[in-house]
């Protein structure tokens, strides 16, 4: 027999179990993931946290409502649902909502609200996630500020079968954009994308603007006014292919002139490329107009037989402000310089409109009338062959002063009839272990010196084309991987030799050292100078410093001894020291007269790039400070002159030297002092 008490207890237990089950059901929840793309929002030019919000409600709950994970959802800024940027224009957020509850929401842009256009997506209807159970990831949504938003997976372009849509965006009001012809006040600006045609299968082309971009806003006060965007359609078969491209302003405004192309790997589904600044330069809010006076002295060209006005040769200045080479074909008078009072000087004045304190690149160019001669680009010695630069201050007029073509001054000219045997030497051992470029194979590969300055090559009667086997083959007679070779340089020419080392063979191809493709920046090649003695006598022999073959990166080059190095841009100064042969500085230190000779320990030690030490002289006398390797070879001469008594500080750059122990020595008639230092790479 079961007592009444027992029956009652059983019923209470069942009721309690039911309550627990009901409570568990009420607490059940699911995770919702939303993904958003803001490329269609004209004023989204940032990726900071908090720019995008999810506003809405759980329909059977009060607003604001605290979600199971602690987030708050509301139709105003009380919401805490703020997607994180996950790369480019893509945003994502995950949060929890109760099971079997409907979610209504819209995306909101605080940045768009700040510009005065309102932050809400357009469209009458809210986005709705129906009640149900189970985690849900909604399809990628494009922020809609252009239309009705009738379907959730709206796109800014028409979807086409068997194609991949790629959305390009570029912000045009930048320093380089203005220089290349972008005028915010002009109508009918044509901005487009040009690029590798991918064997004719892709939508782009280098010679024609096939993909034209449209301005995203008609309001000059909005960021979208300077944003241009548009779509290119790729065959689905091109997925996984690398597309190289650049943005272009008609008729001649290439961005990133002389710099590597932009690129992306074509995906297997539609995508957007995050917006970029045209030319990767700073945005411009204020423009200034001024006349800039360019003047160049061509006397060294005349003396070297490279310029003849009677033949019809002309001097031209080219830069982004006149379309670089496009000026030659479209309007050569706009970039021509004219003979001044001094018959060796040519000058012109060009009206520029640019941002104050922006840096502007340019070069002088000889338009030769001699048949078969190369393009007459100067390879500016002071800049290591790269473009010249000046700061556009807005001063009107801005006179840049007299420049020398190629920066060849009187001290840079090897006179007519002078012959110098120049020996090149390079350590190929690092190339045995290259990881990016093909490794060097001593059994199959030959080593060469490539001379890339076309005008210098003209003075040496070298072939105008760069052949794989010319002009200078090096050899390794003793098998130590140090390759050497000698070239006889004949004047008249200039003493700054620009070159790079290269190895390879006709079967496996050729590998050249340093930066590939970035041909307009300092460090794209080595420069070394042959110098006369104090009595102006030129040597009959000269040996280039021993350097290691460099797989990639900027190459060190020597400062032009006739240049005012301090006036050059800092990146040029940082590079223009001879590889392992020149100190950064040798400076006297004020103080009492030293009582004895001394050579201090260097600091830091070990070091990677540069180190500093001091020495003292109790009396005036000849001083030589050198750096030796452990085989006793001189790798750097830091001081070689008569110095007065005092204390001197030397800052030594170790560019081009490999890891290891070296000896630095103070050599005077009164004695020799030496210490060791260690380079660690």
XYZ file of C-alpha atoms in Angstrom:
681
model
C 0.000 0.000 0.000
C 1.251 3.421 -0.979
C 0.548 6.228 1.409
C -1.022 9.541 0.390
C 2.127 11.239 1.451
C 4.144 9.170 -1.001
C 1.753 9.967 -3.861
C 1.973 13.697 -3.093
C 5.744 13.601 -3.066
C 5.795 11.929 -6.444
C 3.529 14.558 -7.946
C 5.690 17.357 -6.524
C 8.754 15.749 -8.050
C 7.101 15.557 -11.467
C 6.000 19.183 -11.245
C 9.510 20.198 -10.250
C 11.003 18.254 -13.172
C 8.581 19.896 -15.587
C 9.486 23.324 -14.249
C 13.167 22.589 -14.712
C 12.593 21.443 -18.280
C 10.542 24.539 -19.040
C 13.234 26.760 -17.539
C 15.886 25.010 -19.622
C 13.790 25.578 -22.715
C 13.441 29.276 -21.878
C 17.186 29.588 -21.452
C 17.985 27.890 -24.782
C 19.820 30.133 -27.197
C 21.415 30.170 -30.624
C 24.391 32.017 -32.103
C 23.797 34.417 -34.978
C 26.701 35.548 -37.188
C 26.298 38.589 -39.430
C 28.765 39.506 -42.176
C 28.839 42.931 -43.797
C 30.693 44.647 -46.649
C 30.853 48.468 -46.600
C 32.364 49.019 -50.051
C 29.009 50.386 -51.221
C 28.919 53.073 -48.553
C 30.444 56.179 -50.178
C 31.727 57.640 -46.940
C 33.328 54.563 -45.411
C 37.018 55.254 -45.554
C 38.013 53.735 -42.252
C 38.131 50.449 -40.377
C 38.124 51.626 -36.759
C 36.107 49.784 -34.125
C 32.624 51.196 -33.563
C 32.083 52.644 -37.048
C 29.393 50.041 -37.764
C 26.516 49.042 -35.472
C 23.730 46.462 -35.576
C 20.510 48.085 -34.370
C 17.224 46.230 -33.888
C 15.102 44.145 -31.516
C 14.026 40.693 -30.460
C 10.373 41.096 -31.442
C 8.749 39.562 -28.353
C 11.065 41.374 -25.957
C 11.378 44.878 -24.627
C 13.805 47.397 -26.215
C 16.589 47.756 -25.214
C 17.048 44.050 -24.456
C 19.989 42.276 -22.879
C 20.903 39.217 -24.906
C 21.981 35.895 -23.338
C 25.672 36.701 -23.972
C 25.420 40.125 -22.302
C 25.170 42.232 -25.472
C 22.431 44.869 -25.621
C 20.258 45.267 -28.731
C 18.311 48.468 -29.371
C 17.197 50.768 -32.184
C 19.486 53.546 -30.977
C 23.074 53.968 -29.815
C 22.385 51.911 -26.697
C 23.172 48.868 -28.825
C 26.484 47.183 -28.097
C 26.445 45.077 -31.268
C 29.403 46.553 -33.132
C 30.957 44.355 -35.844
C 34.755 44.051 -35.977
C 36.684 44.711 -39.157
C 38.086 41.421 -40.453
C 40.035 42.861 -43.392
C 39.413 45.530 -46.014
C 35.708 46.331 -46.367
C 34.591 43.188 -44.538
C 33.021 43.216 -41.057
C 31.681 40.435 -38.843
C 29.947 39.921 -35.496
C 28.536 36.907 -33.610
C 26.027 37.172 -30.774
C 23.370 35.043 -29.076
C 19.603 35.345 -29.183
C 16.916 33.217 -27.495
C 15.626 30.215 -29.402
C 12.329 30.602 -31.249
C 12.569 34.410 -31.184
C 12.489 36.573 -34.323
C 15.331 39.065 -34.914
C 14.729 42.323 -36.761
C 17.680 44.631 -37.478
C 19.465 47.075 -39.737
C 23.095 48.156 -40.054
C 24.024 51.686 -39.020
C 27.178 53.677 -39.910
C 28.260 56.296 -37.377
C 30.788 57.620 -39.897
C 28.067 58.203 -42.518
C 25.936 59.943 -39.892
C 28.833 62.267 -39.073
C 29.066 63.363 -42.730
C 25.463 64.556 -42.633
C 23.827 61.932 -44.850
C 22.375 59.797 -42.080
C 23.737 56.510 -40.899
C 20.894 54.121 -41.706
C 20.755 51.747 -44.610
C 18.184 52.708 -47.197
C 15.113 50.587 -47.750
C 11.751 50.475 -46.004
C 11.973 46.947 -44.665
C 14.126 45.716 -41.816
C 16.223 42.603 -42.153
C 14.401 39.674 -40.514
C 15.749 36.440 -39.114
C 12.779 34.161 -38.532
C 12.236 32.412 -35.222
C 13.824 29.018 -34.935
C 16.614 27.000 -33.368
C 20.197 26.244 -34.292
C 23.154 28.535 -34.981
C 22.816 30.691 -38.100
C 25.306 32.530 -40.314
C 23.578 34.938 -42.697
C 24.873 35.491 -46.203
C 27.276 38.375 -46.790
C 25.387 41.651 -46.920
C 26.447 44.815 -48.748
C 25.596 48.031 -46.909
C 22.885 49.560 -49.063
C 22.908 53.331 -49.488
C 21.703 53.282 -53.066
C 18.343 51.593 -53.347
C 15.394 49.593 -52.163
C 17.129 46.683 -50.403
C 14.311 44.245 -51.189
C 16.485 41.168 -50.724
C 19.039 40.595 -48.046
C 21.906 39.482 -50.310
C 21.752 42.619 -52.472
C 24.935 43.315 -54.508
C 26.414 46.538 -55.944
C 26.733 44.824 -59.332
C 24.865 42.417 -61.540
C 25.804 38.808 -60.835
C 26.732 36.909 -63.988
C 27.053 33.143 -64.427
C 30.574 31.702 -64.667
C 32.148 35.056 -63.748
C 33.821 36.567 -60.715
C 33.002 40.204 -59.953
C 35.776 42.310 -58.413
C 34.945 45.768 -57.058
C 37.743 48.392 -57.309
C 37.805 51.577 -55.195
C 40.323 54.431 -55.080
C 40.447 57.766 -53.240
C 41.691 60.336 -55.778
C 42.315 63.596 -53.877
C 45.906 62.767 -52.919
C 49.272 64.413 -53.501
C 50.054 62.174 -56.449
C 46.483 62.320 -57.740
C 46.577 66.115 -57.937
C 49.980 66.074 -59.638
C 48.742 63.551 -62.195
C 45.746 65.608 -63.215
C 42.958 65.009 -60.703
C 40.987 68.246 -60.323
C 38.122 67.999 -57.796
C 36.384 70.941 -59.472
C 36.555 69.622 -63.024
C 33.727 67.721 -64.675
C 34.105 64.573 -66.715
C 37.116 63.240 -64.789
C 37.888 59.798 -66.209
C 39.397 57.435 -63.644
C 39.970 53.800 -64.442
C 41.925 50.631 -63.855
C 44.634 49.314 -66.168
C 46.511 46.084 -65.787
C 47.807 42.787 -67.069
C 45.374 41.447 -69.697
C 46.157 37.868 -68.572
C 46.799 36.668 -72.113
C 43.662 38.436 -73.316
C 41.337 36.516 -70.992
C 41.020 39.223 -68.319
C 39.029 42.475 -68.353
C 42.045 44.806 -67.972
C 44.689 46.098 -70.348
C 47.848 48.177 -69.892
C 47.286 50.300 -73.004
C 43.553 51.007 -72.761
C 41.261 51.914 -69.891
C 38.645 49.189 -70.220
C 37.303 49.428 -66.655
C 36.112 52.960 -65.868
C 35.259 53.908 -62.281
C 32.452 56.229 -61.194
C 32.419 58.930 -58.537
C 30.519 57.622 -55.504
C 28.951 60.903 -54.416
C 27.969 64.138 -56.172
C 28.404 66.148 -52.966
C 31.890 67.775 -52.795
C 31.614 67.944 -49.007
C 31.455 64.174 -48.605
C 34.372 61.719 -48.645
C 32.583 59.769 -51.342
C 33.070 62.674 -53.752
C 36.724 61.669 -54.094
C 36.065 57.907 -54.074
C 35.786 56.235 -57.475
C 34.625 52.655 -57.805
C 33.506 50.083 -60.327
C 33.401 46.412 -61.198
C 35.493 44.179 -63.426
C 34.219 40.730 -64.429
C 36.678 37.828 -64.623
C 36.035 34.431 -66.199
C 35.675 31.848 -63.430
C 38.550 29.933 -65.038
C 40.978 32.671 -63.923
C 40.438 31.978 -60.206
C 43.827 31.636 -58.492
C 45.566 33.836 -61.096
C 47.517 36.922 -59.952
C 46.212 40.183 -61.408
C 48.648 43.123 -61.552
C 47.121 46.571 -62.001
C 47.313 50.317 -61.374
C 44.798 53.139 -61.240
C 44.902 55.649 -64.089
C 43.624 59.194 -64.776
C 42.991 59.949 -68.425
C 44.904 60.912 -70.453
C 48.296 60.249 -68.852
C 48.055 59.940 -65.070
C 49.683 56.678 -64.019
C 49.801 56.188 -60.259
C 52.848 54.674 -58.521
C 55.051 55.627 -61.464
C 58.249 53.612 -61.308
C 57.010 51.594 -58.343
C 55.736 48.019 -58.207
C 52.252 47.315 -59.530
C 49.349 46.561 -57.235
C 48.236 42.949 -57.311
C 45.703 40.479 -55.950
C 44.900 36.821 -56.453
C 41.575 36.402 -58.236
C 39.254 34.566 -55.789
C 36.695 31.914 -56.649
C 33.754 34.161 -55.688
C 32.735 37.817 -55.963
C 34.756 40.179 -53.785
C 35.767 43.784 -53.174
C 39.247 45.268 -52.957
C 39.567 47.632 -50.029
C 39.804 51.273 -51.030
C 43.295 52.779 -51.384
C 44.782 56.240 -51.744
C 45.810 56.978 -55.340
C 49.590 56.587 -55.509
C 49.638 55.589 -51.818
C 50.234 59.256 -50.980
C 48.595 61.537 -48.419
C 45.088 62.927 -48.947
C 44.973 66.599 -49.946
C 42.603 69.098 -48.390
C 44.204 72.328 -49.650
C 45.911 73.057 -52.956
C 48.339 75.866 -53.823
C 49.323 77.168 -57.276
C 52.855 78.368 -58.045
C 55.345 78.674 -60.898
C 58.305 76.320 -60.535
C 61.539 77.242 -62.348
C 63.651 74.310 -63.601
C 67.227 74.979 -64.781
C 69.875 72.474 -65.833
C 73.528 72.838 -66.862
C 74.524 70.448 -69.661
C 78.209 71.381 -69.994
C 79.407 67.873 -69.001
C 77.111 66.374 -71.656
C 78.589 68.646 -74.305
C 82.158 67.818 -73.239
C 81.399 64.101 -73.392
C 79.944 64.462 -76.898
C 76.455 63.468 -75.739
C 74.602 66.702 -76.552
C 74.644 68.630 -79.819
C 72.094 71.389 -80.323
C 73.164 71.711 -83.966
C 72.021 68.116 -84.429
C 68.645 69.061 -82.941
C 69.055 67.591 -79.445
C 66.696 69.141 -76.871
C 66.456 69.146 -73.067
C 63.173 68.221 -71.364
C 61.952 68.036 -67.757
C 59.518 65.239 -66.922
C 57.485 64.395 -63.828
C 54.055 63.430 -62.635
C 52.956 67.042 -63.133
C 53.224 66.697 -66.938
C 52.599 63.005 -67.390
C 56.207 61.815 -67.532
C 56.777 60.243 -70.949
C 53.270 61.153 -72.111
C 54.415 64.747 -72.380
C 56.874 63.700 -75.097
C 54.135 62.303 -77.302
C 51.233 64.616 -76.550
C 52.746 68.079 -75.977
C 56.576 68.199 -75.994
C 56.615 72.009 -75.848
C 55.025 71.813 -72.392
C 58.054 70.038 -70.970
C 60.898 71.536 -73.077
C 63.644 73.694 -71.575
C 65.072 76.645 -73.502
C 68.581 78.024 -73.802
C 69.278 80.807 -71.309
C 71.904 83.550 -71.302
C 74.525 80.937 -70.403
C 74.686 78.693 -73.517
C 75.202 75.566 -71.395
C 72.138 76.230 -69.242
C 68.543 75.475 -70.190
C 65.523 76.650 -68.212
C 61.715 76.757 -68.124
C 58.876 77.714 -65.800
C 55.946 75.346 -65.208
C 52.741 76.162 -63.327
C 52.027 73.528 -60.669
C 49.047 73.031 -58.403
C 49.773 70.796 -55.440
C 49.500 70.381 -51.697
C 51.828 72.574 -49.616
C 55.009 70.767 -48.505
C 54.366 67.793 -50.781
C 57.390 66.073 -52.321
C 57.533 66.080 -56.116
C 59.674 63.764 -58.245
C 61.168 64.677 -61.618
C 64.059 64.066 -64.002
C 65.743 65.802 -66.894
C 65.776 64.048 -70.245
C 67.733 64.477 -73.490
C 65.663 64.032 -76.624
C 68.402 62.827 -78.968
C 68.132 63.295 -82.724
C 70.964 60.815 -83.286
C 69.536 57.682 -84.901
C 69.741 54.514 -82.810
C 70.635 56.246 -79.561
C 68.848 55.212 -76.342
C 66.310 57.136 -74.305
C 68.116 60.066 -72.736
C 67.016 59.669 -69.115
C 69.465 61.038 -66.604
C 70.645 58.644 -63.903
C 71.092 61.188 -61.157
C 74.386 60.535 -59.352
C 73.480 62.355 -56.135
C 70.339 60.212 -55.821
C 71.944 56.925 -56.776
C 70.264 57.013 -60.181
C 66.745 57.562 -58.832
C 64.361 60.442 -59.481
C 65.166 63.939 -58.308
C 62.882 65.371 -55.635
C 61.932 68.775 -54.320
C 59.493 70.044 -51.695
C 56.664 72.136 -53.151
C 56.511 74.938 -50.568
C 53.908 76.999 -52.390
C 56.373 79.888 -52.789
C 55.606 81.667 -56.063
C 57.806 81.500 -58.003
C 59.748 78.532 -56.648
C 63.240 78.559 -58.170
C 64.978 75.198 -57.793
C 68.340 76.674 -58.789
C 70.826 75.319 -61.315
C 71.123 71.528 -61.444
C 73.719 69.601 -63.437
C 72.478 66.929 -65.813
C 73.072 63.556 -64.082
C 74.639 65.635 -61.274
C 77.900 65.482 -63.228
C 79.996 68.428 -62.057
C 83.581 69.366 -62.833
C 84.929 66.905 -60.253
C 82.973 64.051 -61.795
C 84.512 64.154 -65.288
C 87.239 61.734 -66.321
C 89.091 63.698 -69.022
C 89.388 62.656 -72.641
C 92.106 60.090 -73.317
C 92.353 58.901 -69.705
C 92.128 55.134 -69.318
C 91.500 53.384 -65.993
C 91.463 49.628 -65.478
C 88.547 49.066 -63.083
C 88.407 45.708 -61.319
C 85.086 44.412 -59.979
C 84.841 41.751 -57.271
C 81.886 40.014 -55.685
C 81.548 37.232 -53.128
C 78.998 34.733 -54.482
C 78.881 32.459 -51.419
C 75.585 33.943 -50.054
C 73.874 33.094 -53.355
C 74.433 29.384 -52.777
C 71.596 29.392 -50.238
C 69.056 31.764 -51.769
C 65.479 30.952 -50.811
C 63.433 33.353 -52.952
C 65.547 33.592 -56.082
C 67.153 30.586 -57.743
C 70.307 29.532 -55.911
C 73.672 30.095 -57.556
C 75.270 27.016 -59.142
C 79.034 27.498 -59.741
C 79.051 24.524 -62.124
C 76.423 25.965 -64.464
C 76.177 29.710 -63.831
C 78.391 32.542 -65.023
C 78.733 35.844 -63.146
C 78.512 39.251 -64.808
C 78.523 42.978 -64.149
C 75.541 44.798 -65.686
C 75.917 48.523 -66.439
C 72.442 50.052 -66.578
C 73.084 53.749 -67.218
C 72.415 54.169 -70.967
C 74.403 57.411 -71.340
C 77.431 56.060 -69.467
C 77.305 53.001 -71.732
C 77.306 55.359 -74.738
C 80.545 56.953 -73.585
C 82.136 53.490 -73.416
C 80.862 52.379 -76.838
C 78.979 49.508 -75.205
C 76.042 47.786 -76.894
C 72.876 49.766 -76.364
C 70.872 46.677 -75.406
C 71.498 44.719 -72.214
C 72.633 41.306 -73.378
C 72.844 38.360 -70.999
C 76.498 37.877 -71.862
C 77.675 41.480 -71.935
C 79.362 43.621 -71.117
C 81.642 42.177 -68.428
C 82.156 38.499 -67.573
C 83.771 37.707 -64.202
C 85.807 34.649 -63.290
C 86.837 32.677 -60.208
C 90.309 31.295 -60.889
C 91.003 29.800 -57.446
C 87.512 28.486 -56.613
C 86.978 30.659 -53.511
C 83.674 32.013 -54.878
C 85.193 35.507 -55.191
C 84.532 36.474 -58.807
C 86.592 39.237 -60.421
C 86.941 40.978 -63.762
C 88.459 44.146 -65.186
C 86.946 46.781 -67.485
C 88.977 49.559 -69.068
C 87.060 52.832 -68.619
C 87.966 55.538 -71.122
C 87.338 59.268 -70.805
C 85.602 61.500 -71.474
C 82.949 60.091 -69.166
C 81.803 60.581 -65.623
C 83.446 58.860 -62.673
C 80.290 57.511 -61.012
C 79.746 53.955 -62.254
C 76.295 52.439 -61.724
C 76.103 48.657 -61.856
C 74.653 45.449 -60.453
C 75.962 41.901 -60.308
C 74.133 39.101 -62.077
C 74.499 35.341 -62.529
C 72.855 32.673 -64.661
C 72.836 30.738 -67.884
C 70.708 30.625 -71.020
C 68.898 27.445 -69.940
C 67.928 28.258 -66.335
C 67.698 32.011 -66.771
C 69.453 34.895 -65.040
C 69.279 36.327 -61.519
C 70.140 39.964 -60.806
C 70.826 41.260 -57.325
C 68.831 43.772 -55.344
C 65.377 45.164 -55.878
C 63.634 43.828 -58.958
C 61.273 46.181 -60.715
C 61.415 49.142 -58.291
C 63.549 51.081 -60.708
C 62.968 54.638 -59.569
C 64.103 54.611 -55.943
C 67.559 55.037 -54.414
C 69.260 51.720 -53.885
C 68.127 50.144 -57.140
C 71.775 49.739 -58.137
C 75.283 50.214 -56.794
C 77.262 53.394 -57.491
C 80.982 53.753 -56.960
C 83.280 56.678 -57.745
C 86.799 56.720 -59.182
C 88.593 59.678 -57.648
C 91.713 61.586 -58.681
C 94.530 62.362 -56.269
C 94.864 65.670 -54.481
C 97.088 66.756 -57.376
C 94.206 65.974 -59.814
C 95.993 62.949 -61.238
C 93.703 60.104 -62.251
C 94.736 56.539 -61.339
C 95.526 53.958 -63.982
C 93.951 51.212 -61.859
C 91.008 51.098 -59.466
C 89.520 48.174 -57.517
C 85.872 48.171 -56.478
C 85.199 47.196 -52.839
C 84.560 43.511 -52.305
C 80.841 43.022 -51.660
C 78.503 40.057 -51.255
C 75.891 39.246 -53.870
C 72.645 40.573 -52.431
C 69.472 38.586 -53.112
C 66.953 41.390 -52.612
C 66.392 44.773 -51.009
C 68.013 48.141 -51.548
C 71.646 48.189 -52.599
C 74.177 50.481 -50.876
C 75.753 53.124 -53.075
C 78.528 55.654 -52.561
C 77.853 59.334 -52.024
C 78.851 61.570 -54.889
C 81.975 63.288 -53.493
C 80.930 66.546 -55.185
C 77.438 66.541 -53.602
C 76.100 68.358 -50.583
C 74.889 65.163 -48.949
C 73.185 66.957 -46.073
C 70.747 68.592 -48.524
C 69.548 65.247 -49.903
C 66.473 63.392 -48.575
C 67.144 61.239 -45.528
C 66.511 57.933 -47.282
C 69.164 58.868 -49.834
C 71.610 59.840 -47.106
C 71.020 56.543 -45.317
C 72.015 54.585 -48.405
C 74.692 56.649 -50.086
C 77.760 55.353 -48.387
C 80.200 53.016 -50.070
C 79.654 49.431 -49.124
C 81.787 49.005 -46.042
C 84.232 51.748 -46.989
C 82.976 55.030 -45.613
C 82.119 56.215 -42.135
C 78.896 57.937 -41.398
C 80.826 60.677 -39.656
C 84.255 61.670 -38.375
C 83.888 64.614 -36.040
C 86.289 66.417 -33.694
C 85.187 66.658 -30.065
C 85.829 69.881 -28.197
C 87.875 69.569 -25.027
C 91.339 69.815 -23.541
C 94.378 68.820 -25.539
C 94.974 65.056 -25.102
C 98.189 64.022 -23.386
C 98.622 60.705 -25.224
C 97.510 58.588 -28.182
C 94.490 56.416 -27.485
C 91.926 54.299 -29.320
C 88.683 53.526 -27.454
C 86.568 50.395 -27.588
C 83.697 50.596 -30.076
C 80.094 50.742 -28.924
C 77.927 48.834 -29.433
C 79.892 45.648 -29.863
C 78.789 43.313 -31.367
C 76.718 45.382 -33.858
C 74.717 44.881 -37.047
C 74.776 48.161 -38.975
C 76.857 50.855 -37.301
C 79.153 51.395 -34.350
C 81.072 54.295 -32.802
C 84.559 54.709 -31.356
C 86.982 57.538 -30.481
C 90.689 58.229 -30.790
C 92.967 60.957 -29.457
C 96.001 62.736 -30.921
C 98.380 64.691 -28.643
C 99.948 66.473 -31.647
C 99.291 67.263 -35.311
C 100.396 64.477 -37.678
C 99.287 62.188 -40.535
C 96.484 59.836 -39.465
C 95.092 56.735 -41.081
C 92.165 54.748 -39.656
C 91.421 51.464 -41.388
C 89.289 48.359 -40.917
C 90.808 44.935 -41.697
C 89.371 41.443 -41.931
C 91.118 38.543 -40.204
C 93.036 37.760 -43.400
C 94.669 41.185 -43.190
C 92.752 42.680 -46.130
C 91.694 46.330 -45.936
C 87.890 46.487 -46.120
C 87.470 50.155 -45.214
C 89.574 53.305 -45.022
C 87.883 55.730 -42.637
C 90.519 58.452 -42.280
C 93.577 59.240 -44.387
C 94.752 62.814 -43.787
C 96.785 65.134 -41.559
C 94.777 66.016 -38.433
C 95.448 68.525 -35.660
C 95.733 67.444 -32.032
C 92.401 66.578 -30.435
C 89.786 63.896 -29.827
C 87.793 62.475 -32.750
C 84.630 60.370 -32.857
C 84.023 57.970 -35.750
C 80.646 56.462 -36.596
C 81.256 53.510 -38.878
C 78.666 51.923 -41.204
C 79.255 48.261 -41.970
C 77.145 48.045 -45.140
C 78.219 45.180 -47.351
C 80.322 43.413 -44.726
C 79.454 39.900 -43.613
C 79.224 38.657 -40.035
C 82.545 38.076 -38.308
C 85.451 39.627 -36.418
C 87.254 42.668 -37.835
C 90.160 44.828 -36.643
C 90.078 48.623 -36.647
C 93.493 50.355 -36.463
C 94.731 53.864 -35.731
C 97.964 54.290 -37.713
C 100.289 57.282 -37.077
C 104.063 57.913 -37.369
C 104.135 57.726 -33.565
C 102.609 54.264 -33.333
C 99.839 51.859 -34.303
C 96.863 51.046 -32.087
C 94.306 48.303 -32.849
C 91.122 46.772 -31.418
C 88.676 44.072 -32.485
C 84.975 44.477 -33.292
C 82.297 41.965 -34.232
C 79.561 42.259 -36.852
C 76.464 40.117 -36.289
C 73.794 39.915 -39.018
